[in-house]
Coordinates of C-alpha atoms in Angstrom, one line a residue:
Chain W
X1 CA 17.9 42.4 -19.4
X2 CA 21.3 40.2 -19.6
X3 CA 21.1 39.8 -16.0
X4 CA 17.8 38.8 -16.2
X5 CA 16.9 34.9 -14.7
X6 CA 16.5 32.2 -17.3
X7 CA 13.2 30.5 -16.4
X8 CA 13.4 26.4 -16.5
X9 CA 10.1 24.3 -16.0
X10 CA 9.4 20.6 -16.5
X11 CA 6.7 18.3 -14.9
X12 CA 8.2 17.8 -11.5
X13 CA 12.0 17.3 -10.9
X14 CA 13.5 15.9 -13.6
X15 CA 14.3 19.0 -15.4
X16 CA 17.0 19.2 -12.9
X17 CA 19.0 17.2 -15.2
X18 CA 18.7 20.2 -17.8
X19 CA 19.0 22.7 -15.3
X20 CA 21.9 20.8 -14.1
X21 CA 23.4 20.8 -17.4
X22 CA 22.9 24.7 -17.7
X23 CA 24.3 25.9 -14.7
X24 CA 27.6 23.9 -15.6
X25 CA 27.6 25.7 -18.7
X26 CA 26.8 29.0 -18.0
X27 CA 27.8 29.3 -14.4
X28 CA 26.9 33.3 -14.1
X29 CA 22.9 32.7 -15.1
X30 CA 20.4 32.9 -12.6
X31 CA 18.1 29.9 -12.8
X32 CA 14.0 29.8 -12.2
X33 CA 13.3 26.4 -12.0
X34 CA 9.4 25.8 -11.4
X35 CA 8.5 21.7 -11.2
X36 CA 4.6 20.9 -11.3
X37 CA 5.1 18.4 -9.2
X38 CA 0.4 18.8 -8.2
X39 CA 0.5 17.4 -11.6
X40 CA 3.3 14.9 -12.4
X41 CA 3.8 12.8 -13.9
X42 CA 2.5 14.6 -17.5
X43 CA 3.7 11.6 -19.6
X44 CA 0.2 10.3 -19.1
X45 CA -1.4 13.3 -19.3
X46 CA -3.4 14.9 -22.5
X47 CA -2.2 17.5 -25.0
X48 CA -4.9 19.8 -24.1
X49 CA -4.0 19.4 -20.2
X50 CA -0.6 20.0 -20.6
X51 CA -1.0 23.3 -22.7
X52 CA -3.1 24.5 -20.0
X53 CA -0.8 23.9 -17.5
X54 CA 2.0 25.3 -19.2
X55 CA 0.7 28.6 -20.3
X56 CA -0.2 29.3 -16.4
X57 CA 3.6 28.4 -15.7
X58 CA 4.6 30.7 -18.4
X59 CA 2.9 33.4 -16.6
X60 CA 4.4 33.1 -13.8
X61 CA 7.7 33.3 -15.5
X62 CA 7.3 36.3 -17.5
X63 CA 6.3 37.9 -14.0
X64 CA 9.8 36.8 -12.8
X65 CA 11.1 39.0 -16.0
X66 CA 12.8 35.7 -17.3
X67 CA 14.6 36.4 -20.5
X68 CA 14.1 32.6 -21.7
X69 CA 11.8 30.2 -20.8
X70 CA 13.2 26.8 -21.3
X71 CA 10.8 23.7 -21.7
X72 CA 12.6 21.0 -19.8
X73 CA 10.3 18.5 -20.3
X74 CA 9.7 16.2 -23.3
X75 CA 6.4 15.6 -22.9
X76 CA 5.8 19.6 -22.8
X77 CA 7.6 20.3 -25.5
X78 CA 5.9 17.8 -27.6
X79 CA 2.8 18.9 -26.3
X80 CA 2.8 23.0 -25.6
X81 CA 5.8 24.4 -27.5
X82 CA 4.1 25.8 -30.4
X83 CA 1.4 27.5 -28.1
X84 CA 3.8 28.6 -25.7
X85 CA 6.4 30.3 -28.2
X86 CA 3.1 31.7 -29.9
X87 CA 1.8 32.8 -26.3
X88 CA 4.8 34.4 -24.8
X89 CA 5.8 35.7 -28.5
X90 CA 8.4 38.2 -27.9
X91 CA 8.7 39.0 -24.4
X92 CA 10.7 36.0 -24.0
X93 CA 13.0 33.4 -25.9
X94 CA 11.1 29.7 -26.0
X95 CA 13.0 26.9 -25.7
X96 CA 12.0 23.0 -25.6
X97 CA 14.2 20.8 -25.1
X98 CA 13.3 18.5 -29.1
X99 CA 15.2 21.0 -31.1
X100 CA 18.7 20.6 -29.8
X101 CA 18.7 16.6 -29.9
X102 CA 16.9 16.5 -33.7
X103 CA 19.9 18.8 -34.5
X104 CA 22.2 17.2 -33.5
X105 CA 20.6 14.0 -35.5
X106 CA 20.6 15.8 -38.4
X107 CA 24.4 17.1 -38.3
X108 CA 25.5 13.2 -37.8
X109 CA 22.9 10.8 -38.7
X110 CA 22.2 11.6 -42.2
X111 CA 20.6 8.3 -44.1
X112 CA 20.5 6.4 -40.8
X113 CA 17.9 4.8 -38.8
X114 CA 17.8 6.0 -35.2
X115 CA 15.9 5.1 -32.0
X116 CA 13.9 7.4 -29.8
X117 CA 12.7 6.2 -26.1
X118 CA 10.4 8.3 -23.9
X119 CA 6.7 8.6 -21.8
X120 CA 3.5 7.8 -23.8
X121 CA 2.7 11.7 -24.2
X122 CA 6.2 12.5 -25.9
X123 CA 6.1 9.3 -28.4
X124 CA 2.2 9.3 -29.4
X125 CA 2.7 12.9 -30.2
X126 CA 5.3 12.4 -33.0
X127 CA 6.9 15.6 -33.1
X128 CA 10.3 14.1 -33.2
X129 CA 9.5 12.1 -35.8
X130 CA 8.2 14.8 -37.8
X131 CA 11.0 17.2 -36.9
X132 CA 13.1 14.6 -38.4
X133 CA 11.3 14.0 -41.4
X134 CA 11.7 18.2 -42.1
X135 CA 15.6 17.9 -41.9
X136 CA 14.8 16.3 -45.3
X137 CA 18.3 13.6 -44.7
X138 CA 16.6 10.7 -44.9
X139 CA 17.0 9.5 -41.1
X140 CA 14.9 6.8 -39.9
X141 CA 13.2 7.4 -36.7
X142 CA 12.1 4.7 -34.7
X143 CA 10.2 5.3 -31.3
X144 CA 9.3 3.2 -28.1
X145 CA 7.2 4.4 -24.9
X146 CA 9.1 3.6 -22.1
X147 CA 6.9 4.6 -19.5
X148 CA 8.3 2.8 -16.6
X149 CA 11.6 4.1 -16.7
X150 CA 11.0 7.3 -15.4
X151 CA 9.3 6.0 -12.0
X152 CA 12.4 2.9 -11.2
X153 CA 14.6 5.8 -11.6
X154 CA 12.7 8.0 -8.9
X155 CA 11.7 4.9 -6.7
X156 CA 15.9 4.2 -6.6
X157 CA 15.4 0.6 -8.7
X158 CA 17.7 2.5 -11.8
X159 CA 20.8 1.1 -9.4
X160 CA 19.7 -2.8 -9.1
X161 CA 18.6 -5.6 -11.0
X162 CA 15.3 -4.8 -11.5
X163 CA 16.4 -1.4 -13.3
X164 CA 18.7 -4.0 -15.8
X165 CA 15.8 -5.7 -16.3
X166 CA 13.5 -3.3 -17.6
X167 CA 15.6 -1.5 -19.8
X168 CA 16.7 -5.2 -21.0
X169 CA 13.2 -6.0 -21.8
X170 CA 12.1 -2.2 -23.6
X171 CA 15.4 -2.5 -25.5
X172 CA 15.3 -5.8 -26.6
X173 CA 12.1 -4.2 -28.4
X174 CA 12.1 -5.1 -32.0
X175 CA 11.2 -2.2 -32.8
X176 CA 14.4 -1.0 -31.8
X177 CA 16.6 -3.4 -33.9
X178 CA 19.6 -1.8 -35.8
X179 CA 19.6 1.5 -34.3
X180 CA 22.8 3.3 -35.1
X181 CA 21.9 5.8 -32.2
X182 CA 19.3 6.2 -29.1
X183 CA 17.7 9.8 -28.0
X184 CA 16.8 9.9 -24.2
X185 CA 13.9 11.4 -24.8
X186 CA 13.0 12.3 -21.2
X187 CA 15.3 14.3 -18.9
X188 CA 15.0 11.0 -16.3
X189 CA 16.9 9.0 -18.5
X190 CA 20.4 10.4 -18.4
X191 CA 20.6 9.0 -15.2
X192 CA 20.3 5.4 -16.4
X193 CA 22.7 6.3 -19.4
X194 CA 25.0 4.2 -18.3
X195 CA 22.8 1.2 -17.7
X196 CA 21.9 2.3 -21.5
X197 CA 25.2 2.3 -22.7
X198 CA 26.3 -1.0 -21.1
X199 CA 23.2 -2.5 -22.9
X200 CA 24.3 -1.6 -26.5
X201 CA 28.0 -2.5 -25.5
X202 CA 29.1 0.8 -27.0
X203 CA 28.2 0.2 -30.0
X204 CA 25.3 2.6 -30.3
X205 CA 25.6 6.4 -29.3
X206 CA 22.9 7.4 -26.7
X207 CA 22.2 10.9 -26.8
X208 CA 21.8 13.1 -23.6
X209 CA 19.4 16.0 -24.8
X210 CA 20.2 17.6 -21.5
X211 CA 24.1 18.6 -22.3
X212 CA 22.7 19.5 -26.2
X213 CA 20.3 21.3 -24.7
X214 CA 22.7 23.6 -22.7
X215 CA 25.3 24.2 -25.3
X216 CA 22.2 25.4 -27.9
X217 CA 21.0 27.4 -25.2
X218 CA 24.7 29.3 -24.6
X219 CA 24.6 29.7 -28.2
X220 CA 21.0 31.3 -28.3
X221 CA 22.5 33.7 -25.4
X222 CA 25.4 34.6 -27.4
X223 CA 23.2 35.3 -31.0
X224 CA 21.0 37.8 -28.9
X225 CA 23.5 39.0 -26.6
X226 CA 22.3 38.0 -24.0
X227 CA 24.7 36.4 -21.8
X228 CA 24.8 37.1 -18.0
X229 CA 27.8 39.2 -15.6
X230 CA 26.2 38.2 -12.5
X231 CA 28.8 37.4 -9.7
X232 CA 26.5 35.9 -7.5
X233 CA 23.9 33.5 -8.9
X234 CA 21.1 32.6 -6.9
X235 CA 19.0 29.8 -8.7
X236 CA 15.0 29.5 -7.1
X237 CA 13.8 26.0 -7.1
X238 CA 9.6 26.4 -6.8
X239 CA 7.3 23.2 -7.1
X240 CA 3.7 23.5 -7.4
X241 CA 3.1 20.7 -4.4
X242 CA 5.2 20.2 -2.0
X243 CA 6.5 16.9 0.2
X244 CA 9.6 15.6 2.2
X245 CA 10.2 13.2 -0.7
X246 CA 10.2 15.4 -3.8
X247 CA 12.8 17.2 -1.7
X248 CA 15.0 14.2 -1.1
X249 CA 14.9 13.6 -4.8
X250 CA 16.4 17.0 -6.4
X251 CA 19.8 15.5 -5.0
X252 CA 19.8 12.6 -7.3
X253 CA 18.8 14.9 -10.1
X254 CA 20.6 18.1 -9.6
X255 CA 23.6 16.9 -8.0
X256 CA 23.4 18.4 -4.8
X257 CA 20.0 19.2 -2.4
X258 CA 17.9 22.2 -3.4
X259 CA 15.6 23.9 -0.9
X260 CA 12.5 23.6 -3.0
X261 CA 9.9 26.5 -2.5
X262 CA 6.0 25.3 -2.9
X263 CA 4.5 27.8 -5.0
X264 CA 0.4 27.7 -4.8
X265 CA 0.0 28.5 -8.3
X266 CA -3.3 26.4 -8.5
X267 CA -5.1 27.1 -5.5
Chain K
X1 CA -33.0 7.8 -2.0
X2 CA -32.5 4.3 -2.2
X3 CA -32.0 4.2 -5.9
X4 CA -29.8 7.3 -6.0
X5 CA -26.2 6.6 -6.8
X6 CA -23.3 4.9 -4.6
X7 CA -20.8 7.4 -5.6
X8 CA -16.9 5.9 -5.8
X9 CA -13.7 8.4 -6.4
X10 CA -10.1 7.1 -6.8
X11 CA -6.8 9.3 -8.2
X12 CA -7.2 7.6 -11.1
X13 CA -8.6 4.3 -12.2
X14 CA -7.1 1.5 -9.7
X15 CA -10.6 2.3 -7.6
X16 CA -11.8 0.5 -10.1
X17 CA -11.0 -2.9 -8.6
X18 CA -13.0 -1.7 -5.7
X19 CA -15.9 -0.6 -8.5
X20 CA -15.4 -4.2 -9.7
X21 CA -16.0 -5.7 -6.2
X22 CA -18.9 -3.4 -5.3
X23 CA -20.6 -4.0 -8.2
X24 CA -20.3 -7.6 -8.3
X25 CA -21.7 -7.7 -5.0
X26 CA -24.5 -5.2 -5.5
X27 CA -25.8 -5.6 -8.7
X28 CA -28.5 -3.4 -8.2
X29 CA -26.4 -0.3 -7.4
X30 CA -25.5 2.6 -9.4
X31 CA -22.4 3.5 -9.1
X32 CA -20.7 7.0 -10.1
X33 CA -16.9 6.6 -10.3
X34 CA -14.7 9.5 -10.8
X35 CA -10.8 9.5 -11.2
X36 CA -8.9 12.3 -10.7
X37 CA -6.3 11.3 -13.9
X38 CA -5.5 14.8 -13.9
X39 CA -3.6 14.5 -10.4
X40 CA -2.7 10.8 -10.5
X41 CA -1.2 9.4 -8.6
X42 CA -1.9 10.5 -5.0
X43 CA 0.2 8.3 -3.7
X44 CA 3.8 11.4 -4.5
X45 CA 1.3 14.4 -3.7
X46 CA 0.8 16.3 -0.2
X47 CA -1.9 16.1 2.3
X48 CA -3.0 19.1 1.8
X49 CA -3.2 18.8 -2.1
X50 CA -5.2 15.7 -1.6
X51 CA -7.6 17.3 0.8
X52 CA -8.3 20.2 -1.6
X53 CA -8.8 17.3 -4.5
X54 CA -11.1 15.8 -2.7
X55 CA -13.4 18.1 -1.8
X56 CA -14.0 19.4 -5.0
X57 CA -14.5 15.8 -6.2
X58 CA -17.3 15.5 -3.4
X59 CA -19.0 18.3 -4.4
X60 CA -19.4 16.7 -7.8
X61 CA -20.9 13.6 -6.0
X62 CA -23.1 15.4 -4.0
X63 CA -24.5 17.2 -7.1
X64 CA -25.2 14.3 -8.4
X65 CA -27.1 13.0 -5.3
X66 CA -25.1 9.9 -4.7
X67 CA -26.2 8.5 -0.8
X68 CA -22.7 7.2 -0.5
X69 CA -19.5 8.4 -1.5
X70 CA -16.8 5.9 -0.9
X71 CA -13.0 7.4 -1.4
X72 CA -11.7 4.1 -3.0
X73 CA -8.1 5.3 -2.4
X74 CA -6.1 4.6 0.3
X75 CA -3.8 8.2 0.0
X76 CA -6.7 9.7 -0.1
X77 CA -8.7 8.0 2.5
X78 CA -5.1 8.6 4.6
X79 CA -5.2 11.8 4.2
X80 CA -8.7 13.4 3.9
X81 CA -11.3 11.1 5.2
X82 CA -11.9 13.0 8.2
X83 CA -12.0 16.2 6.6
X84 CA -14.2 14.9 3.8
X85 CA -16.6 13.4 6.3
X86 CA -16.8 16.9 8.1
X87 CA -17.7 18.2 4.9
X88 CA -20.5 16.4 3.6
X89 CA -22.0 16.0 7.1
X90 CA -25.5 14.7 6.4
X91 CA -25.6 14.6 3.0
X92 CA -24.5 11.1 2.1
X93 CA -22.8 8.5 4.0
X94 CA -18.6 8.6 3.4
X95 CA -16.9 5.1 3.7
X96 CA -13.0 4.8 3.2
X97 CA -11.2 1.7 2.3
X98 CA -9.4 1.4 5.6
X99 CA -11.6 1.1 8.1
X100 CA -12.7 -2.5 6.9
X101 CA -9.5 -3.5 6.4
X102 CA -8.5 -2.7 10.3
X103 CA -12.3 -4.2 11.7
X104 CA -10.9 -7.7 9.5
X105 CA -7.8 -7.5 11.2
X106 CA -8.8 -6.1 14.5
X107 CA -11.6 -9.6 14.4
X108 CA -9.1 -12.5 13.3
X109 CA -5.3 -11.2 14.6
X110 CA -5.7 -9.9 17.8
X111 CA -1.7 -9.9 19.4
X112 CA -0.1 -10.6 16.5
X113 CA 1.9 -9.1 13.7
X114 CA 0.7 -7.7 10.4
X115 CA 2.0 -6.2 7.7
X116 CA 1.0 -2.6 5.0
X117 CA 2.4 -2.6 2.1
X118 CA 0.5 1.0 0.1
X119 CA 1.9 4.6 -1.6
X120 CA 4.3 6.8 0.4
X121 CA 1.2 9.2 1.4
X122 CA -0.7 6.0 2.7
X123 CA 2.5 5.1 4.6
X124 CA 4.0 8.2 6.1
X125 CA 0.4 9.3 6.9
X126 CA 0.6 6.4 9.8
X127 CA -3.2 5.9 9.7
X128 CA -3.6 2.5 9.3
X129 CA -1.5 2.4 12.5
X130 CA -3.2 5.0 14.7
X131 CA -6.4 2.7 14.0
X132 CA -5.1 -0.6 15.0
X133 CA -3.7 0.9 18.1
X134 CA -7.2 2.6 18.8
X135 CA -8.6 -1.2 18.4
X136 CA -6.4 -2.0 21.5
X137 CA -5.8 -5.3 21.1
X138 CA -1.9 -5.4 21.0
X139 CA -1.5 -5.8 17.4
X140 CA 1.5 -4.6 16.0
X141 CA 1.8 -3.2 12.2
X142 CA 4.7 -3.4 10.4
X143 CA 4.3 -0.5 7.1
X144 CA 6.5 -0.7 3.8
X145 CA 5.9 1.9 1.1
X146 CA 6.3 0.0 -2.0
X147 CA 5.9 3.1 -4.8
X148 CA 6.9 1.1 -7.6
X149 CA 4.0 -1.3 -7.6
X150 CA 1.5 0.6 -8.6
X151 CA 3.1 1.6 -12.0
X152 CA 4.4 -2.0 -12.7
X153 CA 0.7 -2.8 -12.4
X154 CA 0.0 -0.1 -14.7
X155 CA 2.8 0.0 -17.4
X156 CA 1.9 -3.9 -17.8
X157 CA 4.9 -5.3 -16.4
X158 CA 3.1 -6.9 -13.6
X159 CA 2.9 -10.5 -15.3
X160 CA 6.7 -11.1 -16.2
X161 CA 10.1 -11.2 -14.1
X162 CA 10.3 -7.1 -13.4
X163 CA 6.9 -7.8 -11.5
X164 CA 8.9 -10.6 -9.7
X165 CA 11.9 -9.2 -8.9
X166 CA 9.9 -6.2 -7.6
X167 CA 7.6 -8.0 -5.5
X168 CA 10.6 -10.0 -4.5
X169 CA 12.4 -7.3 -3.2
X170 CA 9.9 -4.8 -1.4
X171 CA 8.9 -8.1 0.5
X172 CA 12.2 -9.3 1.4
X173 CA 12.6 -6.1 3.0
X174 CA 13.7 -6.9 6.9
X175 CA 10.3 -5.1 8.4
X176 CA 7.9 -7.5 7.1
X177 CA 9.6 -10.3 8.5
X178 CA 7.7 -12.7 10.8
X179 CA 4.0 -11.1 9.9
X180 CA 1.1 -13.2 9.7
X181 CA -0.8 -10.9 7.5
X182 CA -0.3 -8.6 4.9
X183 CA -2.6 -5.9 3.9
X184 CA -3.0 -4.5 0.7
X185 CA -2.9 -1.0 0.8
X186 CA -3.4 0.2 -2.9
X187 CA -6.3 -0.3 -4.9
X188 CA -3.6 -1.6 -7.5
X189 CA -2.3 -4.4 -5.5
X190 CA -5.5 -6.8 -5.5
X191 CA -3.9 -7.9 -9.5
X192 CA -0.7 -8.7 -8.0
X193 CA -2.2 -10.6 -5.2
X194 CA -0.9 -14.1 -7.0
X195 CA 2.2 -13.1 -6.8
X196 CA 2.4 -11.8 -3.5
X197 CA 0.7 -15.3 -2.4
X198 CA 3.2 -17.4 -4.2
X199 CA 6.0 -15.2 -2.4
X200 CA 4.7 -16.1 0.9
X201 CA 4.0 -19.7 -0.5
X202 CA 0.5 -18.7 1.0
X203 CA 1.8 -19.2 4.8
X204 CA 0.5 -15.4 5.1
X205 CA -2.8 -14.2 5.0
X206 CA -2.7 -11.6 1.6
X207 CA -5.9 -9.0 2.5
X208 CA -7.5 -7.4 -0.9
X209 CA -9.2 -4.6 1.0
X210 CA -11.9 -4.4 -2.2
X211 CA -13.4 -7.1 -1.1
X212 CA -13.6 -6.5 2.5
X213 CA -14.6 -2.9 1.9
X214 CA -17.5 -4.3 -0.6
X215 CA -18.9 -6.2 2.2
X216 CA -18.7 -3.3 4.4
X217 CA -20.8 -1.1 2.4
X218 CA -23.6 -3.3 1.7
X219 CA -23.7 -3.6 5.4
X220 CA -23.9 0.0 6.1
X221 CA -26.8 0.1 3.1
X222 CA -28.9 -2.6 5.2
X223 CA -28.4 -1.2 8.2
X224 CA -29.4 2.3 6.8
X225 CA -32.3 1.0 4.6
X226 CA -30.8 2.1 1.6
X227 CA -30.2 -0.8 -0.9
X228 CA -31.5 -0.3 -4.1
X229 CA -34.0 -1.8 -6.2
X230 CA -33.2 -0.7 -9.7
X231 CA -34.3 -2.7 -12.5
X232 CA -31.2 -1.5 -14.9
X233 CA -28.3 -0.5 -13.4
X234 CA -25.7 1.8 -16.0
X235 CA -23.0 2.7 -14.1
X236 CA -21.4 5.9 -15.1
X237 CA -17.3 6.5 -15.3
X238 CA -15.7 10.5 -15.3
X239 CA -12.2 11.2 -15.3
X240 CA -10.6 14.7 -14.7
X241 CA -8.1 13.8 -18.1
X242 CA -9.2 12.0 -20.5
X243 CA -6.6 9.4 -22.3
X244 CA -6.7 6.5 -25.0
X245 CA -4.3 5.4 -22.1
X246 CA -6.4 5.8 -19.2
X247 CA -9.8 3.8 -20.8
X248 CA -7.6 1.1 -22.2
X249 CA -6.2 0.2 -18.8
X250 CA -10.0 0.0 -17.5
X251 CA -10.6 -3.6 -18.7
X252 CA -7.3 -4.5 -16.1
X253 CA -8.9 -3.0 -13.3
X254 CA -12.5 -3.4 -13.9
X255 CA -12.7 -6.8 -15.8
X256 CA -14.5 -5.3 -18.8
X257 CA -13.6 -2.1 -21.1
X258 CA -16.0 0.8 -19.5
X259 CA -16.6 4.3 -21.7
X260 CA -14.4 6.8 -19.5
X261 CA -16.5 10.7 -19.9
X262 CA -13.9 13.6 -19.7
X263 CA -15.5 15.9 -16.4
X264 CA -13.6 19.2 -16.9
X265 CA -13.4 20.1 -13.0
X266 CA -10.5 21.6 -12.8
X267 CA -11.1 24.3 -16.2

């Protein structure tokens, strides 16, 4: 089973990022990457929707034998970890990618007030917030939807003054005021961090869940002893629609161009 | 028949500025509207995804006996007019939002120079194109994907200096120079149109195709004897995800809140 693939899904291709992240860790694990891109964006999508959808990519994972199934999306992990971890129960380890960052919090934050940005779906939901309050160290979570971050990123505005701009104006958000540290809350965002980081002048720490995520995923492996030998990895990139564009796109998100492979799992 | 149903479909809910126009126009109507908020937005998706959308949309329409259907998207009227119009043969009348866009242009710009500003799939598809060509009258179309507009329009940012900038930039772009025309090819662009008019310090004609097309379909209803005479019109609004989101953003689009019905078509 070690050699088995690690399955990695997220609304479309942002979950690179974390994908990214793991294959820089753990060079010898085979990734399964599946991005649903016939339904992206699922920041606007509803809970009930987004189960749905993720349960069908969970099947299709467990077919591929994978011996974790990552949630690389916020939004999906706000919305479908608990039924997916309950669904796949223990033919697979769930993942989401929440846990790491709120542990991470909770190590360093203790009796502070922090800031959390991300889609509509992953702030209405709360589960940060309530993950938070459970760590029982009186942190202070304050959250802001940010929905139009994720589409200047993939529409190449992150680089210009109209990305500046609009994470000028969501920042500037009162709501955000006295932060003592920011969770990227969507795995778009580390690739504005610096944009991020220039706006707080240093002086705030903004947290990229996708490099937590990896290092609490290599820790999982070694707890269940499960860690790969594989000399020759072979990661699968499938998408559930297919275009030029999407394509184009994995560069900027996994560092270097995938062949993405459309995989009809709706049709 | 005349007092059956004009039935409208859109990815989501910018058909409803096309809603807006057609029933300002024909009060007496009906009007049916379904948006696909489970796949939104076209404009990222494939051809063929859109095609399969569609259809099953239609055959929703159809049930409910709406005489017209009229694909109030342009990435959908891109990419599956012809196949939709195939498909429901005699059974209603299909109507896009293109063609009376291209008859206003082919009637007042005959040899000169337009531009399309619409989604990537509207764009790439190279439709509006093909039909200005077929109107042989040496008019030449300059097209400009302009993804982000849409979502500024939706995430709110469409009044302040992001909207600005945005607009600013997409229409600086070296293609559109020298047109005489602009058309608006996104049902989302008719609340920018302002700003797109101030831009061009109104020395280009701006075309909001919801008009145009509105004008068009009460034309096709005289000439087919099918205007309605209903006393009490209550139009009726599905979507394929429902959202707090989705029916708050109505009012933008259709001037007043409308109740938004959750159609499960896709469970």
């Amino acid at each position: 089973m070690n050699n088995n693939p690690i399955g990695i899904f997220d609304s479309g291709i942002g979950g690179l990022t974390v994908a990214k992240a793991v294959s820089k860790l753990l060079p010898k694990e085979e990734i399964i990457y599946f991005g649903d891109t016939a339904h992206l964006p699922y920041g606007d999508k509803s809970t009930a929707a987004i189960q749905s959808y993720s349960i069908k990519i969970c099947n299709l994972l467990l077919e591929k034998s994978c011996k974790i199934i990552l949630i690389a999306c916020n939004s999906a992990s706000a919305a479908a970890f608990n039924l997916v971890k309950e669904y796949v129960g223990s033919k697979a380890i769930v993942l989401n990618v929440i846990d790491p960052a709120v542990e991470y919090i909770g190590e360093y934050y203790s009796q502070k007030k922090i800031g959390l940005i991300g889609t509509k779906r992953t702030v209405l939901s709360d589960v940060y917030n309530q993950k938070i309050v459970e760590l029982n160290k009186s942190i202070e979570l304050k959250s802001l939807a940010t929905p139009l971050l994720a589409h200047i990123i993939e529409e190449g505005f992150a680089t210009n003054r109209v990305g500046d701009e609009v994470v000028h104006q969501y920042l500037s958000d009162d709501i955000l005021d006295d932060i003592e540290a920011l969770i990227l809350g969507c795995t778009h965002y580390p690739l504005i961090k610096d944009k991020i980081d220039s706006f707080y002048a240093s002086q705030v720490e903004v947290i990229d869940s996708s490099e937590v995520v990896a290092i609490s995923l290599k820790e999982k492996l070694e707890t269940h002893n499960l860690l790969s030998d594989n000399k020759n990895t072979i990661h699968k990139f499938y998408v559930s629609d297919y275009t030029k564009s999407f394509e184009e796109s994995t560069k900027i998100f996994f560092g270097e161009k995938v062949i993405l492979k459309h995989y009809k799992l709706w049709e």
